[in-house]
Amino acid sequence: KKVFLNFGQLDQRKGIEAFLIACKQLSAAEIKRICLLLAGPIEPNYQAHIELLIREVPDLEVIKIFEYLNYPTVELCFEVADVVLVTYQGHMGMSSVLIRAALVGKPVIGTQVGNIGATIEAYQLGRAINPSNADEFAQALTSRFKGNAKLQADFVRQNSVEAFVLTIA
């Protein structure tokens, strides 16, 4: 199965609902080749909402780690992922999740707007999509793509602690 990681504070802006809606566009055979890994803290009311939506896609395997994660667990989540989701809704800024994904050489599916979309395109980190377009999202879920290893490494280097120290020095 292809493991899609949605990591961090799991809330409405993370695109979880858009992922599940996109999965409804897929055949049962396609869904059975997908695993969604939800990893991070989540508010109880939102968790209940997501649990209901997950039940609407019964063939989808979902691994839920709904808690704050320590570093070894975070590292493991990124290692087991095949694709990292950065499909934030209404978010114009950057995300450290892009850096974590590039650090372990994993491609991303991310929102095409704002800094996330521009960074995905500039460093060839994966696919930039409109997550609210269920057909486009579903197509990305079943496509083969990868990041550009050299550009991923450049991106990681530019966002390293060393680069930060040089910037503020």
CSV table of N, CA and C in Angstrom, one decimal:
chain,number,residue,atom,x,y,z
A,1,LYS,N,0.8,-1.2,0.0
A,1,LYS,CA,0.0,0.0,0.0
A,1,LYS,C,0.9,1.2,0.0
A,2,LYS,N,0.3,2.3,-0.6
A,2,LYS,CA,1.0,3.6,-0.6
A,2,LYS,C,0.5,4.3,0.6
A,3,VAL,N,1.4,4.7,1.5
A,3,VAL,CA,1.1,5.4,2.8
A,3,VAL,C,1.2,6.9,2.6
A,4,PHE,N,0.1,7.6,2.8
A,4,PHE,CA,0.0,9.1,2.8
A,4,PHE,C,-0.1,9.6,4.2
A,5,LEU,N,0.9,10.4,4.6
A,5,LEU,CA,1.0,11.0,5.9
A,5,LEU,C,0.4,12.4,6.0
A,6,ASN,N,-0.5,12.6,6.9
A,6,ASN,CA,-1.0,13.9,7.3
A,6,ASN,C,-0.5,14.1,8.7
A,7,PHE,N,0.4,15.0,8.9
A,7,PHE,CA,1.2,15.2,10.1
A,7,PHE,C,1.0,16.6,10.8
A,8,GLY,N,1.0,16.6,12.1
A,8,GLY,CA,1.0,17.9,12.8
A,8,GLY,C,-0.3,18.0,13.6
A,9,GLN,N,-0.6,19.3,14.0
A,9,GLN,CA,-1.9,19.6,14.6
A,9,GLN,C,-3.0,19.3,13.6
A,10,LEU,N,-3.7,18.3,13.9
A,10,LEU,CA,-4.8,17.8,12.9
A,10,LEU,C,-6.0,18.7,13.2
A,11,ASP,N,-6.3,19.6,12.2
A,11,ASP,CA,-7.5,20.4,12.3
A,11,ASP,C,-8.1,20.7,11.0
A,12,GLN,N,-9.1,21.5,10.9
A,12,GLN,CA,-9.8,21.8,9.6
A,12,GLN,C,-8.9,22.3,8.5
A,13,ARG,N,-7.8,22.9,8.8
A,13,ARG,CA,-7.0,23.5,7.7
A,13,ARG,C,-6.1,22.5,7.1
A,14,LYS,N,-5.9,21.3,7.7
A,14,LYS,CA,-5.0,20.3,7.2
A,14,LYS,C,-5.4,19.5,5.9
A,15,GLY,N,-6.7,19.6,5.5
A,15,GLY,CA,-7.1,19.0,4.3
A,15,GLY,C,-7.5,17.5,4.4
A,16,ILE,N,-7.7,17.1,5.6
A,16,ILE,CA,-8.1,15.7,5.9
A,16,ILE,C,-9.5,15.4,5.2
A,17,GLU,N,-10.4,16.3,5.3
A,17,GLU,CA,-11.7,16.1,4.7
A,17,GLU,C,-11.6,16.0,3.2
A,18,ALA,N,-10.7,16.9,2.6
A,18,ALA,CA,-10.5,16.9,1.1
A,18,ALA,C,-9.9,15.6,0.7
A,19,PHE,N,-9.0,15.0,1.5
A,19,PHE,CA,-8.4,13.7,1.2
A,19,PHE,C,-9.5,12.6,1.1
A,20,LEU,N,-10.3,12.6,2.1
A,20,LEU,CA,-11.4,11.6,2.2
A,20,LEU,C,-12.4,11.8,1.1
A,21,ILE,N,-12.7,13.0,0.7
A,21,ILE,CA,-13.7,13.2,-0.4
A,21,ILE,C,-13.0,12.8,-1.7
A,22,ALA,N,-11.7,13.0,-1.9
A,22,ALA,CA,-11.0,12.6,-3.1
A,22,ALA,C,-11.0,11.0,-3.1
A,23,CYS,N,-10.9,10.4,-2.0
A,23,CYS,CA,-10.9,8.9,-2.0
A,23,CYS,C,-12.2,8.4,-2.5
A,24,LYS,N,-13.3,9.1,-2.3
A,24,LYS,CA,-14.6,8.7,-2.7
A,24,LYS,C,-14.7,8.6,-4.3
A,25,GLN,N,-13.8,9.3,-4.9
A,25,GLN,CA,-13.7,9.4,-6.4
A,25,GLN,C,-13.0,8.1,-7.0
A,26,LEU,N,-12.4,7.4,-6.1
A,26,LEU,CA,-11.6,6.2,-6.5
A,26,LEU,C,-12.4,4.9,-6.5
A,27,SER,N,-11.9,4.0,-7.3
A,27,SER,CA,-12.5,2.6,-7.2
A,27,SER,C,-12.2,1.9,-5.9
A,28,ALA,N,-12.9,0.9,-5.6
A,28,ALA,CA,-12.6,0.1,-4.4
A,28,ALA,C,-11.2,-0.5,-4.5
A,29,ALA,N,-10.8,-0.9,-5.7
A,29,ALA,CA,-9.4,-1.5,-5.9
A,29,ALA,C,-8.4,-0.4,-5.6
A,30,GLU,N,-8.6,0.8,-6.1
A,30,GLU,CA,-7.6,1.9,-5.9
A,30,GLU,C,-7.5,2.2,-4.4
A,31,ILE,N,-8.7,2.3,-3.7
A,31,ILE,CA,-8.7,2.7,-2.3
A,31,ILE,C,-7.9,1.6,-1.5
A,32,LYS,N,-8.1,0.4,-1.9
A,32,LYS,CA,-7.4,-0.7,-1.1
A,32,LYS,C,-5.9,-0.6,-1.2
A,33,ARG,N,-5.4,0.2,-2.2
A,33,ARG,CA,-3.9,0.3,-2.3
A,33,ARG,C,-3.4,1.6,-1.6
A,34,ILE,N,-4.3,2.2,-0.8
A,34,ILE,CA,-3.9,3.4,-0.1
A,34,ILE,C,-4.1,3.2,1.4
A,35,CYS,N,-3.2,3.9,2.2
A,35,CYS,CA,-3.3,3.9,3.6
A,35,CYS,C,-3.1,5.4,4.0
A,36,LEU,N,-3.9,5.9,4.8
A,36,LEU,CA,-3.8,7.2,5.4
A,36,LEU,C,-3.3,7.1,6.8
A,37,LEU,N,-2.2,7.8,7.1
A,37,LEU,CA,-1.6,7.9,8.4
A,37,LEU,C,-1.8,9.3,8.9
A,38,LEU,N,-2.7,9.4,9.9
A,38,LEU,CA,-3.0,10.6,10.6
A,38,LEU,C,-2.2,10.7,11.9
A,39,ALA,N,-1.3,11.6,12.0
A,39,ALA,CA,-0.3,11.6,13.1
A,39,ALA,C,-0.2,13.0,13.7
A,40,GLY,N,-0.8,13.1,14.9
A,40,GLY,CA,-0.7,14.4,15.6
A,40,GLY,C,-1.9,14.6,16.5
A,41,PRO,N,-1.8,15.6,17.4
A,41,PRO,CA,-2.9,15.9,18.3
A,41,PRO,C,-4.2,16.4,17.5
A,42,ILE,N,-5.3,16.1,18.1
A,42,ILE,CA,-6.6,16.5,17.4
A,42,ILE,C,-7.6,16.8,18.5
A,43,GLU,N,-8.4,17.8,18.3
A,43,GLU,CA,-9.5,18.2,19.3
A,43,GLU,C,-10.6,17.1,19.2
A,44,PRO,N,-11.1,16.8,20.4
A,44,PRO,CA,-12.1,15.7,20.4
A,44,PRO,C,-13.3,15.8,19.5
A,45,ASN,N,-13.9,17.1,19.3
A,45,ASN,CA,-15.0,17.3,18.4
A,45,ASN,C,-14.6,17.1,17.0
A,46,TYR,N,-13.4,17.5,16.6
A,46,TYR,CA,-13.0,17.4,15.2
A,46,TYR,C,-12.6,15.9,15.0
A,47,GLN,N,-12.1,15.2,16.0
A,47,GLN,CA,-11.8,13.8,15.8
A,47,GLN,C,-13.1,13.0,15.6
A,48,ALA,N,-14.1,13.3,16.3
A,48,ALA,CA,-15.4,12.6,16.1
A,48,ALA,C,-15.9,12.9,14.6
A,49,HIS,N,-15.8,14.1,14.2
A,49,HIS,CA,-16.2,14.5,12.8
A,49,HIS,C,-15.4,13.6,11.8
A,50,ILE,N,-14.1,13.6,12.0
A,50,ILE,CA,-13.2,12.8,11.0
A,50,ILE,C,-13.5,11.3,11.1
A,51,GLU,N,-13.8,10.8,12.3
A,51,GLU,CA,-14.1,9.4,12.4
A,51,GLU,C,-15.4,9.1,11.6
A,52,LEU,N,-16.3,10.0,11.6
A,52,LEU,CA,-17.6,9.8,10.8
A,52,LEU,C,-17.2,9.7,9.3
A,53,LEU,N,-16.4,10.7,8.9
A,53,LEU,CA,-16.0,10.7,7.5
A,53,LEU,C,-15.2,9.5,7.0
A,54,ILE,N,-14.4,9.0,7.9
A,54,ILE,CA,-13.6,7.8,7.6
A,54,ILE,C,-14.5,6.6,7.4
A,55,ARG,N,-15.5,6.5,8.2
A,55,ARG,CA,-16.5,5.4,8.0
A,55,ARG,C,-17.2,5.4,6.7
A,56,GLU,N,-17.2,6.6,6.0
A,56,GLU,CA,-17.9,6.7,4.7
A,56,GLU,C,-17.0,6.1,3.6
A,57,VAL,N,-15.7,5.8,3.9
A,57,VAL,CA,-14.8,5.2,3.0
A,57,VAL,C,-14.3,3.9,3.6
A,58,PRO,N,-15.2,2.9,3.7
A,58,PRO,CA,-14.8,1.7,4.4
A,58,PRO,C,-13.6,0.9,3.9
A,59,ASP,N,-13.3,1.0,2.6
A,59,ASP,CA,-12.2,0.2,2.1
A,59,ASP,C,-10.8,0.9,2.4
A,60,LEU,N,-10.8,2.1,2.9
A,60,LEU,CA,-9.6,2.9,3.2
A,60,LEU,C,-9.0,2.4,4.5
A,61,GLU,N,-7.7,2.0,4.5
A,61,GLU,CA,-7.0,1.8,5.7
A,61,GLU,C,-6.5,3.1,6.3
A,62,VAL,N,-6.9,3.3,7.6
A,62,VAL,CA,-6.5,4.6,8.2
A,62,VAL,C,-5.8,4.2,9.5
A,63,ILE,N,-4.6,4.7,9.7
A,63,ILE,CA,-3.8,4.5,11.0
A,63,ILE,C,-3.9,5.9,11.7
A,64,LYS,N,-4.4,5.8,12.9
A,64,LYS,CA,-4.6,7.1,13.7
A,64,LYS,C,-3.7,7.1,14.9
A,65,ILE,N,-2.9,8.1,15.0
A,65,ILE,CA,-2.1,8.4,16.1
A,65,ILE,C,-2.5,9.8,16.6
A,66,PHE,N,-3.6,9.9,17.3
A,66,PHE,CA,-4.1,11.2,17.7
A,66,PHE,C,-3.5,11.7,19.0
A,67,GLU,N,-2.3,12.0,19.0
A,67,GLU,CA,-1.6,12.5,20.2
A,67,GLU,C,-0.4,13.3,19.8
A,68,TYR,N,0.2,14.0,20.8
A,68,TYR,CA,1.4,14.7,20.5
A,68,TYR,C,2.5,13.6,20.4
A,69,LEU,N,3.4,13.7,19.4
A,69,LEU,CA,4.4,12.7,19.1
A,69,LEU,C,5.8,13.1,19.6
A,70,ASN,N,6.5,12.2,20.2
A,70,ASN,CA,7.9,12.5,20.5
A,70,ASN,C,8.8,12.3,19.2
A,71,TYR,N,10.0,12.8,19.3
A,71,TYR,CA,10.8,12.8,18.1
A,71,TYR,C,11.0,11.4,17.4
A,72,PRO,N,11.3,10.3,18.1
A,72,PRO,CA,11.5,9.1,17.4
A,72,PRO,C,10.2,8.6,16.6
A,73,THR,N,9.1,8.9,17.2
A,73,THR,CA,7.8,8.6,16.5
A,73,THR,C,7.6,9.4,15.3
A,74,VAL,N,7.9,10.7,15.4
A,74,VAL,CA,7.8,11.6,14.3
A,74,VAL,C,8.7,11.1,13.1
A,75,GLU,N,9.9,10.8,13.5
A,75,GLU,CA,10.9,10.3,12.5
A,75,GLU,C,10.3,9.0,11.8
A,76,LEU,N,9.8,8.1,12.6
A,76,LEU,CA,9.2,6.9,12.1
A,76,LEU,C,8.1,7.1,11.1
A,77,CYS,N,7.2,8.1,11.5
A,77,CYS,CA,6.1,8.4,10.6
A,77,CYS,C,6.5,8.9,9.2
A,78,PHE,N,7.5,9.7,9.2
A,78,PHE,CA,8.1,10.2,7.9
A,78,PHE,C,8.8,9.1,7.2
A,79,GLU,N,9.4,8.2,7.9
A,79,GLU,CA,10.1,7.1,7.2
A,79,GLU,C,9.2,6.1,6.5
A,80,VAL,N,8.1,5.8,7.2
A,80,VAL,CA,7.1,4.8,6.6
A,80,VAL,C,6.2,5.4,5.6
A,81,ALA,N,6.1,6.8,5.5
A,81,ALA,CA,5.3,7.4,4.5
A,81,ALA,C,5.9,7.3,3.1
A,82,ASP,N,5.0,7.1,2.2
A,82,ASP,CA,5.4,7.2,0.7
A,82,ASP,C,5.3,8.6,0.2
A,83,VAL,N,4.2,9.2,0.7
A,83,VAL,CA,3.9,10.6,0.3
A,83,VAL,C,3.4,11.4,1.5
A,84,VAL,N,3.9,12.6,1.6
A,84,VAL,CA,3.5,13.5,2.7
A,84,VAL,C,2.5,14.5,2.2
A,85,LEU,N,1.4,14.6,2.9
A,85,LEU,CA,0.3,15.6,2.5
A,85,LEU,C,0.6,16.9,3.2
A,86,VAL,N,0.5,18.0,2.4
A,86,VAL,CA,0.6,19.4,2.9
A,86,VAL,C,-0.5,20.1,2.2
A,87,THR,N,-1.7,19.6,2.2
A,87,THR,CA,-2.8,20.1,1.5
A,87,THR,C,-3.7,21.0,2.4
A,88,TYR,N,-2.9,22.0,2.9
A,88,TYR,CA,-3.6,22.9,3.8
A,88,TYR,C,-4.6,23.8,3.1
A,89,GLN,N,-5.7,24.1,3.8
A,89,GLN,CA,-6.8,24.9,3.3
A,89,GLN,C,-6.6,26.3,3.8
A,90,GLY,N,-6.6,27.3,2.9
A,90,GLY,CA,-6.6,28.7,3.2
A,90,GLY,C,-5.3,29.1,4.0
A,91,HIS,N,-4.2,28.4,3.6
A,91,HIS,CA,-2.9,28.7,4.3
A,91,HIS,C,-2.0,29.3,3.3
A,92,MET,N,-1.5,30.5,3.5
A,92,MET,CA,-0.6,31.2,2.6
A,92,MET,C,0.8,31.1,2.9
A,93,GLY,N,1.2,30.7,4.1
A,93,GLY,CA,2.5,30.7,4.6
A,93,GLY,C,3.3,29.4,4.2
A,94,MET,N,4.3,29.2,5.0
A,94,MET,CA,5.2,28.0,4.8
A,94,MET,C,4.9,26.9,5.8
A,95,SER,N,5.5,25.7,5.6
A,95,SER,CA,5.3,24.6,6.5
A,95,SER,C,6.5,23.9,6.7
A,96,SER,N,6.9,23.6,8.0
A,96,SER,CA,8.1,22.8,8.3
A,96,SER,C,7.9,21.4,7.9
A,97,VAL,N,6.7,21.0,7.6
A,97,VAL,CA,6.4,19.6,7.1
A,97,VAL,C,7.1,19.4,5.8
A,98,LEU,N,7.1,20.4,4.9
A,98,LEU,CA,7.8,20.4,3.7
A,98,LEU,C,9.3,20.0,3.9
A,99,ILE,N,9.9,20.7,4.9
A,99,ILE,CA,11.3,20.5,5.2
A,99,ILE,C,11.5,19.0,5.7
A,100,ARG,N,10.7,18.6,6.6
A,100,ARG,CA,10.8,17.2,7.1
A,100,ARG,C,10.7,16.2,6.0
A,101,ALA,N,9.7,16.4,5.1
A,101,ALA,CA,9.6,15.5,4.0
A,101,ALA,C,10.8,15.4,3.1
A,102,ALA,N,11.3,16.6,2.8
A,102,ALA,CA,12.5,16.7,1.9
A,102,ALA,C,13.7,16.1,2.6
A,103,LEU,N,13.8,16.2,3.9
A,103,LEU,CA,14.9,15.7,4.7
A,103,LEU,C,15.0,14.2,4.5
A,104,VAL,N,13.9,13.5,4.4
A,104,VAL,CA,13.9,12.0,4.3
A,104,VAL,C,13.6,11.6,2.8
A,105,GLY,N,13.6,12.6,1.9
A,105,GLY,CA,13.4,12.3,0.5
A,105,GLY,C,12.1,11.8,0.1
A,106,LYS,N,11.0,12.2,0.8
A,106,LYS,CA,9.6,11.8,0.4
A,106,LYS,C,9.0,12.9,-0.4
A,107,PRO,N,8.3,12.6,-1.4
A,107,PRO,CA,7.5,13.6,-2.2
A,107,PRO,C,6.3,14.0,-1.4
A,108,VAL,N,5.8,15.2,-1.8
A,108,VAL,CA,4.6,15.7,-1.2
A,108,VAL,C,3.5,15.9,-2.2
A,109,ILE,N,2.3,15.9,-1.7
A,109,ILE,CA,1.1,16.5,-2.4
A,109,ILE,C,0.7,17.7,-1.5
A,110,GLY,N,0.8,18.8,-2.1
A,110,GLY,CA,0.5,20.0,-1.3
A,110,GLY,C,-0.4,21.0,-2.1
A,111,THR,N,-0.9,22.0,-1.3
A,111,THR,CA,-1.7,23.0,-1.9
A,111,THR,C,-0.9,23.8,-2.9
A,112,GLN,N,-1.5,24.3,-4.0
A,112,GLN,CA,-0.8,25.0,-5.0
A,112,GLN,C,-0.7,26.5,-4.7
A,113,VAL,N,-1.4,27.0,-3.6
A,113,VAL,CA,-1.4,28.4,-3.3
A,113,VAL,C,-0.3,28.8,-2.3
A,114,GLY,N,0.0,30.0,-2.3
A,114,GLY,CA,0.9,30.6,-1.3
A,114,GLY,C,2.3,30.0,-1.4
A,115,ASN,N,3.1,30.1,-0.3
A,115,ASN,CA,4.4,29.7,-0.2
A,115,ASN,C,4.6,28.2,-0.4
A,116,ILE,N,3.6,27.4,0.1
A,116,ILE,CA,3.7,26.0,0.0
A,116,ILE,C,3.7,25.6,-1.5
A,117,GLY,N,2.8,26.1,-2.3
A,117,GLY,CA,2.8,25.8,-3.7
A,117,GLY,C,4.0,26.2,-4.5
A,118,ALA,N,4.4,27.5,-4.2
A,118,ALA,CA,5.6,28.0,-4.8
A,118,ALA,C,6.9,27.2,-4.5
A,119,THR,N,7.0,26.7,-3.2
A,119,THR,CA,8.1,26.0,-2.8
A,119,THR,C,8.1,24.6,-3.5
A,120,ILE,N,6.9,24.0,-3.5
A,120,ILE,CA,6.8,22.6,-4.2
A,120,ILE,C,7.3,22.7,-5.6
A,121,GLU,N,6.8,23.8,-6.3
A,121,GLU,CA,7.2,23.9,-7.7
A,121,GLU,C,8.7,24.3,-7.9
A,122,ALA,N,9.2,25.2,-7.1
A,122,ALA,CA,10.6,25.7,-7.2
A,122,ALA,C,11.6,24.6,-6.9
A,123,TYR,N,11.3,23.7,-5.9
A,123,TYR,CA,12.2,22.7,-5.5
A,123,TYR,C,11.8,21.3,-6.0
A,124,GLN,N,10.8,21.2,-6.8
A,124,GLN,CA,10.3,20.0,-7.3
A,124,GLN,C,10.1,18.9,-6.2
A,125,LEU,N,9.4,19.3,-5.2
A,125,LEU,CA,9.2,18.5,-4.0
A,125,LEU,C,8.0,17.5,-4.2
A,126,GLY,N,7.3,17.6,-5.3
A,126,GLY,CA,6.1,16.6,-5.5
A,126,GLY,C,5.1,17.3,-6.4
A,127,ARG,N,3.8,17.2,-6.0
A,127,ARG,CA,2.7,17.7,-6.8
A,127,ARG,C,2.0,18.8,-6.0
A,128,ALA,N,1.8,20.0,-6.7
A,128,ALA,CA,1.0,21.0,-6.1
A,128,ALA,C,-0.4,21.0,-6.8
A,129,ILE,N,-1.4,20.9,-6.0
A,129,ILE,CA,-2.8,20.7,-6.5
A,129,ILE,C,-3.7,21.7,-5.8
A,130,ASN,N,-4.9,21.7,-6.3
A,130,ASN,CA,-6.0,22.4,-5.6
A,130,ASN,C,-6.8,21.3,-4.8
A,131,PRO,N,-6.5,21.2,-3.5
A,131,PRO,CA,-7.1,20.1,-2.7
A,131,PRO,C,-8.6,20.2,-2.7
A,132,SER,N,-9.3,21.3,-3.0
A,132,SER,CA,-10.7,21.3,-2.9
A,132,SER,C,-11.3,20.8,-4.2
A,133,ASN,N,-10.5,20.5,-5.2
A,133,ASN,CA,-10.9,19.8,-6.4
A,133,ASN,C,-10.8,18.3,-6.3
A,134,ALA,N,-11.8,17.6,-6.0
A,134,ALA,CA,-11.8,16.2,-5.6
A,134,ALA,C,-11.2,15.4,-6.7
A,135,ASP,N,-11.5,15.7,-8.0
A,135,ASP,CA,-11.0,14.9,-9.1
A,135,ASP,C,-9.5,15.1,-9.2
A,136,GLU,N,-9.0,16.3,-9.1
A,136,GLU,CA,-7.6,16.6,-9.2
A,136,GLU,C,-6.8,15.9,-8.0
A,137,PHE,N,-7.4,16.0,-6.8
A,137,PHE,CA,-6.8,15.3,-5.7
A,137,PHE,C,-6.8,13.8,-5.9
A,138,ALA,N,-7.9,13.2,-6.3
A,138,ALA,CA,-7.9,11.8,-6.6
A,138,ALA,C,-6.9,11.3,-7.6
A,139,GLN,N,-6.8,12.1,-8.7
A,139,GLN,CA,-5.8,11.8,-9.7
A,139,GLN,C,-4.4,11.8,-9.1
A,140,ALA,N,-4.1,12.8,-8.2
A,140,ALA,CA,-2.8,12.8,-7.6
A,140,ALA,C,-2.5,11.6,-6.7
A,141,LEU,N,-3.6,11.1,-6.0
A,141,LEU,CA,-3.4,10.0,-5.1
A,141,LEU,C,-3.1,8.7,-5.9
A,142,THR,N,-3.4,8.6,-7.1
A,142,THR,CA,-3.2,7.4,-7.9
A,142,THR,C,-2.0,7.6,-8.9
A,143,SER,N,-1.4,8.7,-8.9
A,143,SER,CA,-0.3,9.0,-9.9
A,143,SER,C,1.0,8.6,-9.3
A,144,ARG,N,2.0,8.3,-10.1
A,144,ARG,CA,3.3,8.1,-9.7
A,144,ARG,C,4.1,9.4,-9.9
A,145,PHE,N,4.8,9.8,-8.9
A,145,PHE,CA,5.7,11.0,-9.0
A,145,PHE,C,6.6,10.9,-7.9
A,146,LYS,N,7.7,11.7,-8.0
A,146,LYS,CA,8.7,11.7,-7.0
A,146,LYS,C,9.3,13.1,-7.0
A,147,GLY,N,10.0,13.4,-5.9
A,147,GLY,CA,10.7,14.7,-5.8
A,147,GLY,C,12.0,14.6,-6.5
A,148,ASN,N,12.6,15.8,-6.7
A,148,ASN,CA,13.9,15.9,-7.3
A,148,ASN,C,14.9,15.8,-6.2
A,149,ALA,N,15.7,14.8,-6.0
A,149,ALA,CA,16.6,14.5,-4.9
A,149,ALA,C,17.6,15.7,-4.7
A,150,LYS,N,18.2,16.2,-5.8
A,150,LYS,CA,19.1,17.3,-5.7
A,150,LYS,C,18.5,18.6,-5.1
A,151,LEU,N,17.3,18.9,-5.7
A,151,LEU,CA,16.6,20.1,-5.2
A,151,LEU,C,16.1,19.9,-3.8
A,152,GLN,N,15.7,18.7,-3.5
A,152,GLN,CA,15.2,18.5,-2.1
A,152,GLN,C,16.4,18.7,-1.1
A,153,ALA,N,17.6,18.2,-1.5
A,153,ALA,CA,18.8,18.4,-0.6
A,153,ALA,C,19.1,19.9,-0.5
A,154,ASP,N,19.0,20.7,-1.6
A,154,ASP,CA,19.3,22.1,-1.6
A,154,ASP,C,18.3,22.8,-0.7
A,155,PHE,N,17.0,22.4,-0.8
A,155,PHE,CA,15.9,23.0,0.1
A,155,PHE,C,16.2,22.7,1.5
A,156,VAL,N,16.6,21.5,1.9
A,156,VAL,CA,16.9,21.1,3.3
A,156,VAL,C,18.1,22.0,3.7
A,157,ARG,N,19.1,22.1,2.9
A,157,ARG,CA,20.3,22.8,3.3
A,157,ARG,C,20.0,24.3,3.5
A,158,GLN,N,19.1,24.9,2.7
A,158,GLN,CA,18.8,26.3,2.8
A,158,GLN,C,17.9,26.5,4.1
A,159,ASN,N,17.3,25.5,4.6
A,159,ASN,CA,16.4,25.6,5.8
A,159,ASN,C,17.0,24.9,7.0
A,160,SER,N,18.3,24.7,7.0
A,160,SER,CA,19.0,24.0,8.1
A,160,SER,C,19.3,25.0,9.2
A,161,VAL,N,19.6,24.5,10.4
A,161,VAL,CA,20.0,25.3,11.5
A,161,VAL,C,21.2,26.2,11.2
A,162,GLU,N,22.1,25.6,10.5
A,162,GLU,CA,23.3,26.4,10.1
A,162,GLU,C,23.0,27.6,9.2
A,163,ALA,N,22.1,27.3,8.2
A,163,ALA,CA,21.7,28.4,7.4
A,163,ALA,C,20.9,29.5,8.2
A,164,PHE,N,20.1,29.1,9.1
A,164,PHE,CA,19.4,30.0,10.0
A,164,PHE,C,20.4,30.9,10.8
A,165,VAL,N,21.4,30.2,11.4
A,165,VAL,CA,22.4,31.0,12.1
A,165,VAL,C,23.1,32.0,11.3
A,166,LEU,N,23.5,31.6,10.0
A,166,LEU,CA,24.1,32.5,9.1
A,166,LEU,C,23.2,33.7,8.8
A,167,THR,N,21.9,33.5,8.7
A,167,THR,CA,21.0,34.5,8.3
A,167,THR,C,20.9,35.5,9.4
A,168,ILE,N,20.8,35.1,10.7
A,168,ILE,CA,20.6,36.0,11.8
A,168,ILE,C,21.9,36.6,12.3
A,169,ALA,N,23.0,36.1,11.9
A,169,ALA,CA,24.3,36.5,12.4
A,169,ALA,C,24.7,37.9,11.9
